[in-house]
mmCIF file of C-alpha atoms in Angstrom:
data_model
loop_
_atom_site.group_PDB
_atom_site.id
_atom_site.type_symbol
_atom_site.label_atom_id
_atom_site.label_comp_id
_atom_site.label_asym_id
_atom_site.label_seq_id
_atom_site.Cartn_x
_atom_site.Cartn_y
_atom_site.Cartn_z
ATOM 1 C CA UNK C 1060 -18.744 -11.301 20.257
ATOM 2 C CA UNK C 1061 -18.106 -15.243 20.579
ATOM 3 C CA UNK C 1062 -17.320 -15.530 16.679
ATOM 4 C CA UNK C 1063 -15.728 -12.962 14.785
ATOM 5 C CA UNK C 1064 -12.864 -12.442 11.981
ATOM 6 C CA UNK C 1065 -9.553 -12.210 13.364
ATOM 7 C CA UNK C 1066 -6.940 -8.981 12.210
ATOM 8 C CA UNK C 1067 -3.725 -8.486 10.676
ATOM 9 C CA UNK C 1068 -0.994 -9.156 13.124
ATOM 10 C CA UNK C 1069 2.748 -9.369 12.991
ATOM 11 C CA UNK C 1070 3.769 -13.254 12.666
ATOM 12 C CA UNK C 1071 5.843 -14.572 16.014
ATOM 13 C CA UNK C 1072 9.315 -13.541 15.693
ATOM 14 C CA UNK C 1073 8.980 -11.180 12.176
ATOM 15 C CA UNK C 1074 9.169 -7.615 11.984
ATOM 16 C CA UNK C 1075 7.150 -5.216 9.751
ATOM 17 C CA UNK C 1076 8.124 -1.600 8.095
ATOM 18 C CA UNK C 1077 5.542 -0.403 9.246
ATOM 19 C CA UNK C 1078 3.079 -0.404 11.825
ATOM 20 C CA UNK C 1079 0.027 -2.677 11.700
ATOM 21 C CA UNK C 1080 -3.252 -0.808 11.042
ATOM 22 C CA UNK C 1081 -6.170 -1.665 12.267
ATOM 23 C CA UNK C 1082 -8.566 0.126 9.637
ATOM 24 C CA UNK C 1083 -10.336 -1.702 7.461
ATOM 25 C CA UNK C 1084 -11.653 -0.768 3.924
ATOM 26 C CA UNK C 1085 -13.590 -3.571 3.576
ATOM 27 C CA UNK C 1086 -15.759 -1.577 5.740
ATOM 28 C CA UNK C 1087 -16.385 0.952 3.167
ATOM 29 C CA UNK C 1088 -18.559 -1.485 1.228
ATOM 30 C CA UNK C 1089 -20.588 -3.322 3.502
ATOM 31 C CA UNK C 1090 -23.519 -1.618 2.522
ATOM 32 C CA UNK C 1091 -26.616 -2.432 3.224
ATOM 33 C CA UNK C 1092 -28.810 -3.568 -0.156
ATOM 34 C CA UNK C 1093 -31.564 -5.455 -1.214
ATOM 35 C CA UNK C 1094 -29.725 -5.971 -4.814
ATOM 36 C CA UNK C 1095 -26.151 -6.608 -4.114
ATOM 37 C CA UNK C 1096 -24.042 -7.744 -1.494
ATOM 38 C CA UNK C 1097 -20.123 -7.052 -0.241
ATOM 39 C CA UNK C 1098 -18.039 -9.818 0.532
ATOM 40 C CA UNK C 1099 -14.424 -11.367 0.949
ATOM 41 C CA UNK C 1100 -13.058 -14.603 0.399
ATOM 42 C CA UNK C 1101 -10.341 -15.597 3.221
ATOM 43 C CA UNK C 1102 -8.330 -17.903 0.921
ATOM 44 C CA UNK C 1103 -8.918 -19.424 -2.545
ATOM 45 C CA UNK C 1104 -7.110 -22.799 -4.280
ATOM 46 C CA UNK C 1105 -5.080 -22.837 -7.545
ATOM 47 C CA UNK C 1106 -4.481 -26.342 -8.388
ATOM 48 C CA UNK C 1107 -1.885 -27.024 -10.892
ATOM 49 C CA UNK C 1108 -3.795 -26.473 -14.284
ATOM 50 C CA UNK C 1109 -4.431 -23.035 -12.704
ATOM 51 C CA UNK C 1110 -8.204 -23.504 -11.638
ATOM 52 C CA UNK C 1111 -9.940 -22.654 -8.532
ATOM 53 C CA UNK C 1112 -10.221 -26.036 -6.376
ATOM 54 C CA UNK C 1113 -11.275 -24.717 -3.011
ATOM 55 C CA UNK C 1114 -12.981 -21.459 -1.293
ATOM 56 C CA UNK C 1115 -11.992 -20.687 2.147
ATOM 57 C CA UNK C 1116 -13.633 -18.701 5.107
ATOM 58 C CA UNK C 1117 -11.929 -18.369 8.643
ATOM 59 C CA UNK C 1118 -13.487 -16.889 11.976
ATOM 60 C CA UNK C 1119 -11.993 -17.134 15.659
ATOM 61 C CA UNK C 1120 -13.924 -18.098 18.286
ATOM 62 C CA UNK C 1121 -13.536 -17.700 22.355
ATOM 63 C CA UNK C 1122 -12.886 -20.585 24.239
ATOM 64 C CA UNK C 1123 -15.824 -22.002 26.228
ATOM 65 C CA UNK C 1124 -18.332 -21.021 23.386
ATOM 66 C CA UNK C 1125 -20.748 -24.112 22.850
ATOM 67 C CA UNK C 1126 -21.064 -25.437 19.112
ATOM 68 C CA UNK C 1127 -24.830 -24.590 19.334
ATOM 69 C CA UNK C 1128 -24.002 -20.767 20.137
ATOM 70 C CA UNK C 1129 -21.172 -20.721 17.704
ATOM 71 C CA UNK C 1130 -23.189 -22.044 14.798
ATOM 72 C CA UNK C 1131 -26.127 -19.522 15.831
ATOM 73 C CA UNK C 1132 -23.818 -16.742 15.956
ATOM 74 C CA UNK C 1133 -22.094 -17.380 12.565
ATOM 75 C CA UNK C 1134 -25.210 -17.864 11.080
ATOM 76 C CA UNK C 1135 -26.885 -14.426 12.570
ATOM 77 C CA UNK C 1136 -23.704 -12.328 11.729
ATOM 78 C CA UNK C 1137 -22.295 -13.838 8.609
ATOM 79 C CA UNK C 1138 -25.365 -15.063 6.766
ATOM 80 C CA UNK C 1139 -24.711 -13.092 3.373
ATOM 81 C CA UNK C 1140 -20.899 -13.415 3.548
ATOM 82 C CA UNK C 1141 -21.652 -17.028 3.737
ATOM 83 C CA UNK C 1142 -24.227 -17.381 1.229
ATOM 84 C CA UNK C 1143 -22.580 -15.252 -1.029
ATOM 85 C CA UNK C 1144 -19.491 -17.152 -0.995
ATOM 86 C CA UNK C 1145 -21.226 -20.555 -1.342
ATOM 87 C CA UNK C 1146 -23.046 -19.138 -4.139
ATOM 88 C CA UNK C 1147 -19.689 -18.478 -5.691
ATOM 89 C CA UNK C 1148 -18.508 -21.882 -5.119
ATOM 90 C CA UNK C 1149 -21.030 -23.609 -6.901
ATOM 91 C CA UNK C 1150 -21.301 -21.098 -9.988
ATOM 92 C CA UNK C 1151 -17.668 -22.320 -10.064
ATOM 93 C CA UNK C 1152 -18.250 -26.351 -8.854
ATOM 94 C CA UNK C 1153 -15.585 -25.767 -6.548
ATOM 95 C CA UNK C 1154 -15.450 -26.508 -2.399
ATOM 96 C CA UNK C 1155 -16.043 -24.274 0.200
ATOM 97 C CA UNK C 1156 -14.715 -25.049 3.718
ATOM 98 C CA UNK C 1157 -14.995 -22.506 6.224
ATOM 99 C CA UNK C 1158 -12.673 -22.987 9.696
ATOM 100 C CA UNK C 1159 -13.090 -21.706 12.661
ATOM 101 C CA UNK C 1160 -10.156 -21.888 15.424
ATOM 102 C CA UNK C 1161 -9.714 -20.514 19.052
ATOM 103 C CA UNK C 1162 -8.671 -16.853 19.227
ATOM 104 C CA UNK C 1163 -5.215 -16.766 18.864
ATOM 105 C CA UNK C 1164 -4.992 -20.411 17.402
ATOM 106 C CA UNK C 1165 -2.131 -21.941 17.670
ATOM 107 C CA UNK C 1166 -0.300 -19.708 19.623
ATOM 108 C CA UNK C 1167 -0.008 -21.315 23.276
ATOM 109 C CA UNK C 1168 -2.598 -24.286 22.149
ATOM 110 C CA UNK C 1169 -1.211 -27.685 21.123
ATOM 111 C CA UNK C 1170 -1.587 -27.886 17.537
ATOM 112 C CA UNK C 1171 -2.648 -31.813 17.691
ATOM 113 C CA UNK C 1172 -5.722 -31.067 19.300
ATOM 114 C CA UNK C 1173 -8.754 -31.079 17.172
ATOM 115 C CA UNK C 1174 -9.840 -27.537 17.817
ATOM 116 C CA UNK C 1175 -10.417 -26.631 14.593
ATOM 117 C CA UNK C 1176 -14.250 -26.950 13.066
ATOM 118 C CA UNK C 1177 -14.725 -27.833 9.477
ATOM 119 C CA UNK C 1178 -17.581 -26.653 7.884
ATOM 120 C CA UNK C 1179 -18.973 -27.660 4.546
ATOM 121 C CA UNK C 1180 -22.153 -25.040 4.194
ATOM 122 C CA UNK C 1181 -24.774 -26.327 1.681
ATOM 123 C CA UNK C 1182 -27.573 -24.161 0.251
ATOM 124 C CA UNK C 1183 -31.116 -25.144 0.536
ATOM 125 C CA UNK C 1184 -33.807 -23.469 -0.477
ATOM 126 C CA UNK C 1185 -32.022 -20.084 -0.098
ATOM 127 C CA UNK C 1186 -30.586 -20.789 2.958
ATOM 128 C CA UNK C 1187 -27.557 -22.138 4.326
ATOM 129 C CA UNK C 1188 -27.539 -25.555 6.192
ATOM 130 C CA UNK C 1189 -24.046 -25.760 8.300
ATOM 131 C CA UNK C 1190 -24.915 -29.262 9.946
ATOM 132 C CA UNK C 1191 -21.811 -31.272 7.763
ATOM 133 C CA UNK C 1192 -18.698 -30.124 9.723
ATOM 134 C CA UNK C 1193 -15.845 -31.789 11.697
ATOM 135 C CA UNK C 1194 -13.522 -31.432 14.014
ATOM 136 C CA UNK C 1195 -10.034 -31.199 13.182
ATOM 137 C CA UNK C 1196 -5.985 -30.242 14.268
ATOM 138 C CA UNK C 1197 -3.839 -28.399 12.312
ATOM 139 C CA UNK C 1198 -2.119 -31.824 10.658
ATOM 140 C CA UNK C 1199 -5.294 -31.781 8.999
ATOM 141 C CA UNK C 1200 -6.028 -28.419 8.070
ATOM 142 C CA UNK C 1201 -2.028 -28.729 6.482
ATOM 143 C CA UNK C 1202 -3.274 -31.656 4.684
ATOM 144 C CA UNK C 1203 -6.385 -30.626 3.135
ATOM 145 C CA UNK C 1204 -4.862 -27.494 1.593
ATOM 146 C CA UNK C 1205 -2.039 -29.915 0.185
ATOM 147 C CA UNK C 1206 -5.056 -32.180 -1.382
ATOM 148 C CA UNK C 1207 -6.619 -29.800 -2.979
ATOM 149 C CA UNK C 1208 -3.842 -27.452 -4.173
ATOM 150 C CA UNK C 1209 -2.423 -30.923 -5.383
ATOM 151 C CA UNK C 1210 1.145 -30.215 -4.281
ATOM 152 C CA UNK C 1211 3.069 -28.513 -1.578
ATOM 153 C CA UNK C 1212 6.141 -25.936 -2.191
ATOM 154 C CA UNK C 1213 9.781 -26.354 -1.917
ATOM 155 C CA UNK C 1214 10.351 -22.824 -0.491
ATOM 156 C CA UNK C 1215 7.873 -20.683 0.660
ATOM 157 C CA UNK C 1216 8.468 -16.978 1.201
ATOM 158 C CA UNK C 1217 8.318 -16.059 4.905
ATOM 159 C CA UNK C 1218 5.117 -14.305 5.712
ATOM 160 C CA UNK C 1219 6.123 -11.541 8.477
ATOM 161 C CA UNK C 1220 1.930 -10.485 8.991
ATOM 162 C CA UNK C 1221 -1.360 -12.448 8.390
ATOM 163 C CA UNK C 1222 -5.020 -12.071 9.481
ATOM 164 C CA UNK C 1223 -4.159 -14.620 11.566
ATOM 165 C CA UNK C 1224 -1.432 -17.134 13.748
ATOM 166 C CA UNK C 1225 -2.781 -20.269 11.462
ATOM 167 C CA UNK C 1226 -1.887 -18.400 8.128
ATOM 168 C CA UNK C 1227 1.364 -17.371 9.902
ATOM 169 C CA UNK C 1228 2.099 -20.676 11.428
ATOM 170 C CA UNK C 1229 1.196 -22.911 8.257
ATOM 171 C CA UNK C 1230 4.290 -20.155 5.865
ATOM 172 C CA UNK C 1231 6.249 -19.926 7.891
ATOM 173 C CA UNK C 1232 6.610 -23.857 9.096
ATOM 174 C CA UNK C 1233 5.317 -26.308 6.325
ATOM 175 C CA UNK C 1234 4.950 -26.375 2.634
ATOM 176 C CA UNK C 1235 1.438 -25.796 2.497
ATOM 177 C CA UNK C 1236 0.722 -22.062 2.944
ATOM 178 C CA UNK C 1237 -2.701 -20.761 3.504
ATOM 179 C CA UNK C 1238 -3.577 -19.837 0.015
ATOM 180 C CA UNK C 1239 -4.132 -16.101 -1.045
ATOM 181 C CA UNK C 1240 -7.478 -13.772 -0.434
ATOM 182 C CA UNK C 1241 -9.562 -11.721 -2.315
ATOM 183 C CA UNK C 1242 -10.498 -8.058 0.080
ATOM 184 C CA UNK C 1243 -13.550 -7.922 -1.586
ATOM 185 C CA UNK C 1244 -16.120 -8.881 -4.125
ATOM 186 C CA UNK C 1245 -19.977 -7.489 -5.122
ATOM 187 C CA UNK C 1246 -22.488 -10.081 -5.659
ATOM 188 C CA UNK C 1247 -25.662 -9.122 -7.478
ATOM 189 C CA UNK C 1248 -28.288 -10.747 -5.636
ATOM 190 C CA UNK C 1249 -30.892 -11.509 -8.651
ATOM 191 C CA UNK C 1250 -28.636 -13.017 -11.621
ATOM 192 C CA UNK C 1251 -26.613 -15.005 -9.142
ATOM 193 C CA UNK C 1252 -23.044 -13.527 -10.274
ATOM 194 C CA UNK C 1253 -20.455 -11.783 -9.114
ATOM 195 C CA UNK C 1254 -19.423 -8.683 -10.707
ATOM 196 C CA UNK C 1255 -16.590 -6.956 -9.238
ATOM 197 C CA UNK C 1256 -13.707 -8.390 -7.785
ATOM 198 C CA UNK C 1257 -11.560 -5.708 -5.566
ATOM 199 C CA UNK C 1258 -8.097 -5.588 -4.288
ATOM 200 C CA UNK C 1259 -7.151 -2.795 -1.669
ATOM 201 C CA UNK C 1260 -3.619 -1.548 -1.547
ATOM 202 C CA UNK C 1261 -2.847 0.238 1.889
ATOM 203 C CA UNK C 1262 -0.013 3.248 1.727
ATOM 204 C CA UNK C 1263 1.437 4.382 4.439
ATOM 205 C CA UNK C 1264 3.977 7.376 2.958
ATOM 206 C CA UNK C 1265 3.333 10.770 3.239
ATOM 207 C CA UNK C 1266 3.398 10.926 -0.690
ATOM 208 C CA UNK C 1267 0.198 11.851 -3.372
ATOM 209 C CA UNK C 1268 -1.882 8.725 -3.454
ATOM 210 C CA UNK C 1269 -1.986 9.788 -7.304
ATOM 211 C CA UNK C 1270 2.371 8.720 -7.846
ATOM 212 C CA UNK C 1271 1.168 4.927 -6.887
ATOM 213 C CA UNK C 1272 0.754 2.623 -9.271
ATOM 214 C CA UNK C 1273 1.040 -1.222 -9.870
ATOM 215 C CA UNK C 1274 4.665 -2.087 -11.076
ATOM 216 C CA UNK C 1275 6.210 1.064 -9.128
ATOM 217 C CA UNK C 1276 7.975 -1.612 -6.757
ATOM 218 C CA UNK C 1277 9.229 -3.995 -9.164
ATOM 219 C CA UNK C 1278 6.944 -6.202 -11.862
ATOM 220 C CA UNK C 1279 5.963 -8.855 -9.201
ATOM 221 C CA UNK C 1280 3.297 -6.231 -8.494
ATOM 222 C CA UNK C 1281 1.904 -7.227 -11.430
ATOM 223 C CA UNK C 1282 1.901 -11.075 -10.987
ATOM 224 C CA UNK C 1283 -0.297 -10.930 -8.434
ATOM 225 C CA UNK C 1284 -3.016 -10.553 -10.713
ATOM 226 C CA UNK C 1285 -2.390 -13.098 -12.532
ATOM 227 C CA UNK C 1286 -4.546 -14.872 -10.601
ATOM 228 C CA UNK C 1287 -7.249 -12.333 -10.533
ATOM 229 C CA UNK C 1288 -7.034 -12.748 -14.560
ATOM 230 C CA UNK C 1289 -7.597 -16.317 -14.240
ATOM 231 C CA UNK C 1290 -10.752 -16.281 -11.577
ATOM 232 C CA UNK C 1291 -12.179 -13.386 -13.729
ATOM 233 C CA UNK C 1292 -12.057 -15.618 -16.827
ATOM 234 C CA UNK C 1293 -13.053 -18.475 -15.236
ATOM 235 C CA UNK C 1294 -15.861 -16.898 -13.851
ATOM 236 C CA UNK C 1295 -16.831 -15.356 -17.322
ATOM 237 C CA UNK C 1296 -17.097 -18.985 -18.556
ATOM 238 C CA UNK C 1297 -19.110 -20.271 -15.502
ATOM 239 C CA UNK C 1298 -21.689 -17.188 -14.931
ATOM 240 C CA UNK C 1299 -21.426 -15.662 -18.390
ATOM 241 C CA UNK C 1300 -20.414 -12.304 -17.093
ATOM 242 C CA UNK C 1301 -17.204 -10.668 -16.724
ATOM 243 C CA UNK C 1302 -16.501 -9.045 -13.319
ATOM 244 C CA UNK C 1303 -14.332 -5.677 -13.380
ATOM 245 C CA UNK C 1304 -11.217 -6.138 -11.681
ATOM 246 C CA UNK C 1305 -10.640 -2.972 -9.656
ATOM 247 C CA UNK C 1306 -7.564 -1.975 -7.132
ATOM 248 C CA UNK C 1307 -7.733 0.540 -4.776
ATOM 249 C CA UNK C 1308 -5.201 3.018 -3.555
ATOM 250 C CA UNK C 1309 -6.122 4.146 0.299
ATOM 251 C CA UNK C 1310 -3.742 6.014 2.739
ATOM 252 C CA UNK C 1311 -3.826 5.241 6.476
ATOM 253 C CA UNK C 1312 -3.515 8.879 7.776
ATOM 254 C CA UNK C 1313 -4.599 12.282 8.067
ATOM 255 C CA UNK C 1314 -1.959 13.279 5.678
ATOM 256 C CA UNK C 1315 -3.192 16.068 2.921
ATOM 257 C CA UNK C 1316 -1.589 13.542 0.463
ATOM 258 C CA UNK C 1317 -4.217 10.803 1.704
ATOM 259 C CA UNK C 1318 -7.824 13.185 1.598
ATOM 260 C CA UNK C 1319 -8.137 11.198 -1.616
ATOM 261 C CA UNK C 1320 -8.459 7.465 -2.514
ATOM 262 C CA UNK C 1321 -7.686 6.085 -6.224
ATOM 263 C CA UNK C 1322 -9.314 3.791 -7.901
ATOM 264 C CA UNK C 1323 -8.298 1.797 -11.019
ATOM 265 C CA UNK C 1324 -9.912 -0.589 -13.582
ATOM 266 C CA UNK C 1325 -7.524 -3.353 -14.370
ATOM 267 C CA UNK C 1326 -7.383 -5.585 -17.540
ATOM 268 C CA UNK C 1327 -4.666 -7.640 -19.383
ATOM 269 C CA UNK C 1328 -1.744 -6.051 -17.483
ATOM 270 C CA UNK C 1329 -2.919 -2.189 -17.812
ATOM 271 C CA UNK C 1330 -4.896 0.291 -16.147
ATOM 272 C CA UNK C 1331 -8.087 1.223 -18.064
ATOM 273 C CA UNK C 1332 -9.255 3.645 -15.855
ATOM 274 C CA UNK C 1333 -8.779 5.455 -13.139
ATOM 275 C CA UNK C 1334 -11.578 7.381 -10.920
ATOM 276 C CA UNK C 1335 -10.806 9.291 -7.706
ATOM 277 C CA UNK C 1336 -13.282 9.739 -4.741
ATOM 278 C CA UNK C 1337 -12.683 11.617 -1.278
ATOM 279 C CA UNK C 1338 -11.404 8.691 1.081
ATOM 280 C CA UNK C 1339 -14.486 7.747 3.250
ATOM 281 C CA UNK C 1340 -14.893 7.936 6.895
ATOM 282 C CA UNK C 1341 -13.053 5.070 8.302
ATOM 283 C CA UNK C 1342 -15.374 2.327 10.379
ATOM 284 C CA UNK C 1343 -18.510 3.478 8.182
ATOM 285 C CA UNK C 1344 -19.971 2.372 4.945
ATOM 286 C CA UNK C 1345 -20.145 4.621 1.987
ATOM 287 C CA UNK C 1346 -22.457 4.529 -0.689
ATOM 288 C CA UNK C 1347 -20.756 6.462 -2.609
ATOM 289 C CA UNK C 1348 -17.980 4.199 -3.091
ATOM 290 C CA UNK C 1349 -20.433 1.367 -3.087
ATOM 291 C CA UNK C 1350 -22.198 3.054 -5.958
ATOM 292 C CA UNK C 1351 -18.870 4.074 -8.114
ATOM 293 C CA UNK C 1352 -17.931 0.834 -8.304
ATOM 294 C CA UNK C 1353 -21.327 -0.584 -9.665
ATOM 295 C CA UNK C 1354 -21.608 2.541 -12.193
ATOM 296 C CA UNK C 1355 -18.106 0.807 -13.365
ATOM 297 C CA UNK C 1356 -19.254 -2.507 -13.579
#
């Protein structure tokens, strides 16, 4: 494929625990429905007052690919992604950019060359219209987070894997870090809202995916959704509906101690629920999971 989403990787010169996988849960829920749709935000802007200020989408690209072929591919493949995500934007008047870079970007490229494209997709009449874009280098791309974040950081943690070399690049050598993801949110199609807004956590140990738990490794666990907290209640506020927060426990191997996935319901710092499901086939959607998670909504 000339377009496509680029996968977790080990930044230049880090080292990981443990080894990269290249399953994907997100695969789980891409589901095919005329009522709701599966999709995941690439990076997302807190500002200062702690409000969204910018959506993101990435994609790689192979070199040689014409704009007209690019745009036609991203279009064909990523349609509902896209227009989910712009959707999203606008329920919360926020920006969405989405970038696309060279495979491998910027890992032997020069980083002042303008190779990466800047879209700003606009929805018209239930459609998406991707004819406002730019080219620009990574100077740019540093800057533009910056803007809209509203500040850069002091010290920023080194990042030792990303989905890709830009998010690995821009933590590991400036002060203006890709901002954080979201693995996965379902959109329902006819009220325009998004009602479920999930966050995967991979384990790797040959433990009972039932002993993990958010907080086990320390309370910054737990600060990660602060975040979440905020986007949920903004989004209450802005679509007058409050998406469930869920996180998901999966294991990576055919351990007995991974047959089993676990899923919890998250609100105000505690686990309101929790639901278990037979792990699904990996590279295949599953209704089943699909259809938990709306029951729980």
């Amino acid at each position: 494929m000339v377009i496509f989403k680029p996968k977790r990787r080990v930044c230049k010169g880090k080292e990981v625990r443990f080894e990269i996988t290249e399953l994907d849960p997100f695969i789980w829920l891409q589901v095919n429905s005329e009522s709701h749709v599966s999709y995941s935000i690439d990076g997302f802007i807190i500002d200062s007052q702690k409000k969204i200020n910018g959506i993101f989408n990435k994609y790689e690209y192979e070199l040689g690919t014409t704009l007209d072929v690019l745009f036609e591919t991203l279009t064909q493949t990523f349609s509902q992604e896209i227009y989910a995500c712009a959707s999203f934007a606008s329920i919360l008047n926020t920006e969405y950019r989405i970038f696309i870079w060279p495979k491998d970007f910027p890992e032997n490229f020069n980083i002042q060359d303008k190779l990466i494209i800047s879209i700003k997709p606009v929805i018209k009449d239930k459609s998406i219209d991707l004819s406002s874009y730019k080219l620009v280098n990574m100077s740019a791309l540093e800057s533009g987070i910056k803007k809209l974040r509203g500040y850069s950081f002091s010290n920023v943690k080194s990042l030792l894997s990303a989905n890709s070399n830009v998010e690995c690049f821009l933590a590991n050598n400036t002060g203006n870090p890709w901002p954080g993801d979201l693995d996965a949110l379902i959109y329902l199609k006819s009220e325009n809202k998004t009602i479920a807004l999930i966050e995967f956590k991979t384990h790797n140990k040959n433990t009972p995916i039932s002993d993990e738990y958010i907080g086990k490794y320390g309370k910054q666990d737990w600060r990660r959704f602060e975040v979440l907290y905020n986007l949920q209640n903004q989004l209450e506020l802005a679509q007058n509906h409050k998406p469930k927060i869920f996180y998901v426990v999966w294991g990576t191997k055919d351990f007995d101690n991974h047959k089993m996935i676990k899923i919890d319901i998250i609100s105000n710092n505690k686990v309101e629920s929790t639901n278990y499901l037979d792990r699904p086939a990996f590279g295949e959607s599953s209704m089943e999971l699909f259809n938990l998670l709306l029951k729980l909504c």
